[in-house]
Amino acid sequence: MNTNAFSYRHIGPREEDQKAMLDTLGVDSIEDLIYQTIPDGIRLEKPLDLDEPMNEYEYMTHIHELSKKNKVFKSYIGLGYHPTIMPAVIQRNILENPGWYTAYTPYQAEIAQGRLEALLNFQTMITDLTGMEIANASLLDEGTAAAEAMSLLFAVRDREQKKAEIVKFFVSDSVLPQTIDVLKTRALPIGIDLVIGDENTFEFGSDYFGALLQYPGKNGVITDIKSFIEKATEANIKTAVAADIMSLLLLEAPGKFGADVVVGTTQRFGIPMGYGGPHAAYFATKETYKRELPGRIIGVTKDADGNRALRMALQTREQHIKRDRATSNICTAQVLLAVMAGMYSVYHGPIGLKNIAESINLRARKLAEGLSILGVKVSSQNYFDTLEVTVDSQKLKPIAEKAEVNLFYADPSTAYISINETTSDNDLIYLLSIFETYIESSDSKIELNSNPSNSIPNFANRKTEYLQEEVFNSYHSETEMMRYIKSLERKDLSLNHSMISLGSCTMKLNAASEMLPLSWPNWGTMHPFAPIEQAEGYQIVLKSLENYLTEITGFAATSLQPNSGAQGEYAGLMVIKAYHESRGEGHRNICLIPSSAHGTNPASAVMAGMQVVVTKSTEHGNIDVEDLKQKAEQHKDNLAALMVTYPSTHGVYESAIKEITKIIHDNGGQVYMDGANMNAQVGLTNPGNIGADVCHLNLHKTFAIPHGGGGPGVGPICVAEQLVPFLPGNPVINKGGDDAITAISAAPYGSALVCLISYGYIKMLGASGLTKATEIAILNANYIKERLEGHYKTLYSGERGRAAHEMIIDCRPFKAFGIEVSDIAKRLMDYGFHAPTVSFPVAGTMMVEPTESESKEEMDRFCDALISIKHEIENCNSSEPNNVLKNAPHTLELLTADDWNLPYSRKQAAYPLDFIKLNKFWPSVRRVDDAYGDRNLICTCAPIEDYIEA
Ligand SMILES: *Cc1c(COP(=O)(O)O)cnc(C)c1O
């Protein structure tokens, strides 16, 4: 036993516990259990070929050495990414705090009120700054948010008397190049005709349904969105504006001019560039589009006692429900980053923020005048923070780089210089000295005018107020801010309290050693478009990670670009599409999807322009092979792909999987494997081995990136040889296959910063540790299955009676006692546990996935809780809903009230088992009322006046 190995820390059950668990299962060894679990014929024959594992100390040294290979120059590149100052109070109390970063998406609202409030703050901030009516709780990045805006306007066009044949969408050529590339990818498959051009000469024809502008444009010019939107509105063209959030502190809100959608990134609000991400994008629109609005919306409602409570609103819009009728596949978003950006506003408040924006603008103006005095031509007149200068790029670039400064060289005679929150007067003088060298001047003319002339045109001067709500005007001292963050954290149940056994979501340990480097400036302060030779440390990490994932999946290459599992699905299908087209078979558009698939699967297929054909499942939860075969043959001329999850969403390794993949190949299709369940494969089998052609991985599930309360995520795709040429590219950085499809995400490597976590995870576990982790994940799941035997029925098992890494327990029989699965989920909160996945993939059930990181003691407590709840259910009666389950969860306020007249004791309500006393978690609200909140939709915090009136 190597007590110094990382696997000793990552894996929960101690060796003697593993023995006891195997005894409980009645098997002699892990090998026997795996033999009983994974079908013959799909096991790997040899161990993974990976580097020897490092212990935690060795890894720290290693990753620190690599960080020094990143040359962090001063970045004035702009293009949607800027150096920032993350307030230390946010870094220490949120980014570096497992109470925040290990939380799950707030589906169980009663134990998620903290992050729900933080997200409500984010939405309020966005609606205020954009001047719109409603905003969501974040999207993946600015590029994909713009694409979602285009899709929304496309989806609602007939509502505005636009006919289906109107498919043209105008995009200003001053939109960021990476955004345009993402738009191209998204437009084509759903039949949108993109027209890219100069907004100043655009003719507002009736054949356009919408238009997108950048405000300010990529070269810094403050676009006259006012006149454009006026003319567009007259021509019945809907408008979307991609707006720089920092500029909106000084510029009038696009909503005031009548924009229909406003999108952008909140990276500038204290989030590091991280070589491209993760950052929270925002999406704001008009109330009338609330049902088409992509992503999650947080709304206000009330709980069972009538108190204010928050929860995710309008969930019926989501792809989980809408499936192939969904217009967006967004699932995981960027919650942790949205929380941090919202907190940046809470901490600075409206005046502090305005001061930051003003000082950025002032320095840009000082620079403009300084450059003019030197004789450098500045063509910008109306700008916020970015100057366009006429230069000999080839001459300037080496001089600037020698001085460790990056600008953006747009073409041989143009450069952009973007000023940011970190820029000081000294930086300006240094920048001017670079230009002095460039113009080969000897007599120094460098000077900063302290009162340079205005650069914001009249129409764009901000008159609309913002952030008047109490929360943005209360926590400006560090003590108050620290306590505010803590007060929210205490309302949330995260992995630092207890096990979160969410099936399909793999809530495993997010080790501190994996997380620490994220705070280091040499990783944080790297611009995604910095010259590649400056990012050697990143290049080594990302290239190695690609190679590891390629080896683990048994494929030929990997792209790290997709920012979530669902984006991976979409990317993989687009790559399949490009492959068919390259063979002159572009007509192949049928995508077979089993009925048990995750909702993102059909939604992604539709986004990729495919037609979904659903195949049946058998009563054992397996794919109905006969039905699949029949449908594959029926559609053989047009079959594009099968999407299959393995092990299945029912937690079973289907033994027919190789037969299934063969049927698809025989009929001309490619096999897409949804890799959300990869935690049941790593080191034992792999997608290449079972005959798939492409899969995505959820690095935020299997590879230890924390869930962050609903993001960040990373959803790389790994592909077989024939698909490698089509891996996605980027318009600024040369990346992707030889016949790369256009971009899936804005940044070339997606969310590069958090890829460090998965890199560390694989580096420290190595081949043996990764395989052991999979084995113990399977052992843990089967141990829980065994312990619940006789109390709960497990729905599906493999041929030899075993579960995979997760199992579904049936709660439908309890309807006889008047109890629904949601009652069990809420009652678990009183026992200190987060519910497993509820009603996916089978309604009325719970899917339990403990992961390898949970100890035997914790699983025993969890099983004790479920068994105790089972006894409580047996005491319920369908004609009497006043019982301990229906009333769950119980708050401290309810239990300490002067009167108590419920038909059970307070002790039964709060401390039904002894272990709870040691670590009680108090839900902060009682059961939330979803329907009430949807009927009375409120998605912002009320302004101060409303509090005063009340
Ligand atoms: C989580 C999950 C997805 C979607 O992944 P996101 O990262 O949330 O977009 C897709 N399929 C399955 C089976 C999943 O569990």
Coordinates of N, CA, C and O in Angstrom, one line a residue, residues 858-919:
E858 N -19.6 6.6 4.4 CA -20.6 7.6 3.8 C -21.7 6.8 3.0 O -22.9 7.2 3.2
M859 N -21.3 5.8 2.3 CA -22.3 5.0 1.6 C -23.3 4.3 2.6 O -24.5 4.2 2.3
D860 N -22.7 3.8 3.7 CA -23.5 3.2 4.7 C -24.5 4.2 5.3 O -25.7 3.9 5.5
R861 N -24.1 5.4 5.5 CA -25.0 6.4 6.1 C -26.1 6.7 5.0 O -27.3 6.8 5.4
F862 N -25.7 6.8 3.8 CA -26.7 7.1 2.7 C -27.7 5.9 2.6 O -28.9 6.2 2.6
C863 N -27.2 4.7 2.7 CA -28.2 3.6 2.6 C -29.0 3.5 3.9 O -30.2 3.2 3.7
D864 N -28.4 3.8 5.0 CA -29.3 3.8 6.2 C -30.4 4.9 6.1 O -31.5 4.6 6.5
A865 N -30.0 6.0 5.5 CA -31.1 7.0 5.3 C -32.2 6.5 4.4 O -33.4 6.7 4.7
L866 N -31.8 5.9 3.3 CA -32.8 5.5 2.3 C -33.7 4.4 3.0 O -34.9 4.3 2.8
I867 N -33.0 3.5 3.8 CA -33.8 2.4 4.4 C -34.8 3.0 5.5 O -35.9 2.6 5.5
S868 N -34.3 4.0 6.2 CA -35.1 4.6 7.2 C -36.3 5.3 6.5 O -37.4 5.2 7.0
I869 N -36.0 5.9 5.4 CA -37.1 6.6 4.7 C -38.1 5.6 4.2 O -39.3 5.8 4.2
K870 N -37.6 4.4 3.8 CA -38.5 3.3 3.3 C -39.5 3.0 4.5 O -40.7 2.8 4.3
H871 N -39.0 2.9 5.7 CA -39.8 2.6 6.8 C -40.9 3.7 7.1 O -42.0 3.4 7.3
E872 N -40.4 4.9 6.9 CA -41.3 6.1 7.0 C -42.4 6.0 6.0 O -43.6 6.3 6.3
I873 N -42.0 5.6 4.8 CA -43.1 5.5 3.7 C -44.1 4.5 4.1 O -45.3 4.7 3.9
E874 N -43.7 3.4 4.7 CA -44.6 2.3 5.0 C -45.6 2.8 6.1 O -46.7 2.2 6.2
N875 N -45.3 3.8 6.8 CA -46.2 4.4 7.8 C -47.1 5.5 7.2 O -47.9 6.1 7.9
C876 N -46.9 5.7 5.9 CA -47.7 6.8 5.3 C -49.0 6.1 4.7 O -49.1 4.9 4.5
N877 N -49.9 7.0 4.4 CA -51.2 6.6 4.0 C -51.7 7.5 2.9 O -51.6 8.8 3.0
S878 N -52.1 7.0 1.7 CA -52.4 7.8 0.6 C -53.5 8.8 0.9 O -53.7 9.8 0.2
S879 N -54.4 8.5 1.9 CA -55.5 9.5 2.1 C -55.1 10.6 3.1 O -55.9 11.5 3.4
E880 N -53.9 10.5 3.6 CA -53.5 11.5 4.6 C -52.1 12.1 4.3 O -51.1 11.6 4.6
P881 N -52.1 13.2 3.5 CA -50.8 13.8 3.1 C -50.0 14.5 4.2 O -49.0 15.0 3.9
N882 N -50.6 14.7 5.4 CA -49.8 15.4 6.4 C -48.9 14.4 7.1 O -49.1 13.9 8.1
N883 N -47.7 14.2 6.4 CA -46.8 13.2 7.0 C -45.3 13.7 6.8 O -45.1 14.7 6.1
V884 N -44.4 13.0 7.3 CA -43.0 13.5 7.4 C -42.4 13.6 6.0 O -41.4 14.3 5.9
L885 N -42.9 12.8 5.1 CA -42.3 12.9 3.7 C -42.9 14.1 2.9 O -42.1 14.9 2.3
K886 N -44.2 14.2 3.0 CA -44.8 15.3 2.2 C -44.4 16.7 2.8 O -44.4 17.6 2.0
N887 N -44.2 16.7 4.1 CA -43.8 18.0 4.7 C -42.3 18.3 4.6 O -41.9 19.4 5.0
A888 N -41.5 17.4 4.1 CA -40.1 17.6 3.9 C -39.8 18.6 2.8 O -40.6 18.7 1.9
P889 N -38.7 19.4 2.9 CA -37.7 19.4 4.1 C -38.2 20.3 5.2 O -39.1 21.2 5.0
H890 N -37.7 20.0 6.4 CA -38.1 20.8 7.6 C -37.0 21.8 7.9 O -35.8 21.4 8.0
T891 N -37.4 23.0 8.1 CA -36.4 24.1 8.4 C -36.3 24.2 9.9 O -37.2 23.9 10.7
L892 N -35.2 24.9 10.3 CA -35.0 25.2 11.7 C -36.1 26.1 12.2 O -36.6 25.9 13.4
E893 N -36.6 27.0 11.4 CA -37.6 27.9 11.8 C -38.9 27.2 12.1 O -39.5 27.4 13.2
L894 N -39.2 26.2 11.3 CA -40.5 25.4 11.5 C -40.3 24.6 12.8 O -41.3 24.6 13.6
L895 N -39.2 24.1 13.0 CA -39.0 23.2 14.2 C -38.9 23.9 15.5 O -39.1 23.3 16.6
T896 N -38.5 25.2 15.5 CA -38.3 25.9 16.7 C -39.4 26.9 17.0 O -39.4 27.7 17.9
A897 N -40.5 26.8 16.1 CA -41.6 27.7 16.3 C -42.3 27.3 17.7 O -42.2 26.2 18.1
D898 N -43.0 28.3 18.2 CA -43.6 28.0 19.6 C -44.6 26.9 19.5 O -44.7 26.1 20.4
D899 N -45.3 26.8 18.4 CA -46.3 25.7 18.4 C -45.9 24.6 17.3 O -45.3 24.9 16.3
W900 N -46.2 23.5 17.7 CA -45.9 22.3 16.8 C -47.1 21.4 16.8 O -47.5 20.8 17.8
N901 N -47.7 21.3 15.7 CA -48.9 20.4 15.7 C -48.9 19.4 14.5 O -49.9 19.0 14.0
L902 N -47.7 19.0 14.1 CA -47.6 18.0 13.1 C -47.7 16.6 13.8 O -47.4 16.4 14.9
P903 N -48.2 15.6 13.0 CA -48.5 14.3 13.6 C -47.3 13.4 13.9 O -47.4 12.2 13.8
Y904 N -46.1 14.0 14.0 CA -44.9 13.3 14.4 C -44.0 14.2 15.2 O -44.3 15.4 15.2
S905 N -43.0 13.7 15.8 CA -42.2 14.5 16.7 C -41.2 15.4 16.0 O -40.8 15.1 14.8
R906 N -40.8 16.4 16.7 CA -39.7 17.3 16.1 C -38.5 16.5 15.8 O -37.7 16.7 14.9
K907 N -38.2 15.6 16.8 CA -37.0 14.7 16.6 C -37.1 13.9 15.4 O -36.1 13.8 14.6
Q908 N -38.3 13.3 15.2 CA -38.5 12.5 14.0 C -38.2 13.3 12.7 O -37.7 12.9 11.7
A909 N -38.7 14.6 12.8 CA -38.5 15.5 11.6 C -37.0 15.8 11.3 O -36.6 15.7 10.2
A910 N -36.3 16.1 12.4 CA -35.0 16.7 12.2 C -33.8 15.6 12.4 O -32.8 15.7 11.7
Y911 N -34.0 14.7 13.3 CA -32.9 13.8 13.7 C -33.4 12.3 13.6 O -33.3 11.6 14.6
P912 N -34.0 11.9 12.5 CA -34.5 10.5 12.5 C -33.4 9.4 12.7 O -33.8 8.3 13.1
L913 N -32.2 9.7 12.4 CA -31.1 8.8 12.7 C -30.0 9.5 13.5 O -29.8 10.7 13.4
D914 N -29.3 8.7 14.3 CA -28.3 9.3 15.2 C -27.2 10.1 14.5 O -26.7 11.1 14.9
F915 N -26.7 9.5 13.4 CA -25.5 10.1 12.8 C -25.7 11.5 12.3 O -24.8 12.3 12.2
I916 N -27.0 11.9 12.1 CA -27.3 13.3 11.6 C -26.9 14.3 12.6 O -26.5 15.4 12.2
K917 N -26.9 14.0 13.9 CA -26.6 15.0 15.0 C -25.1 15.5 14.8 O -24.8 16.6 15.2
L918 N -24.3 14.6 14.2 CA -22.9 15.0 14.1 C -22.6 16.1 13.1 O -21.6 16.8 13.1
N919 N -23.5 16.2 12.1 CA -23.3 17.1 11.0 C -24.6 17.5 10.3 O -24.8 17.3 9.1

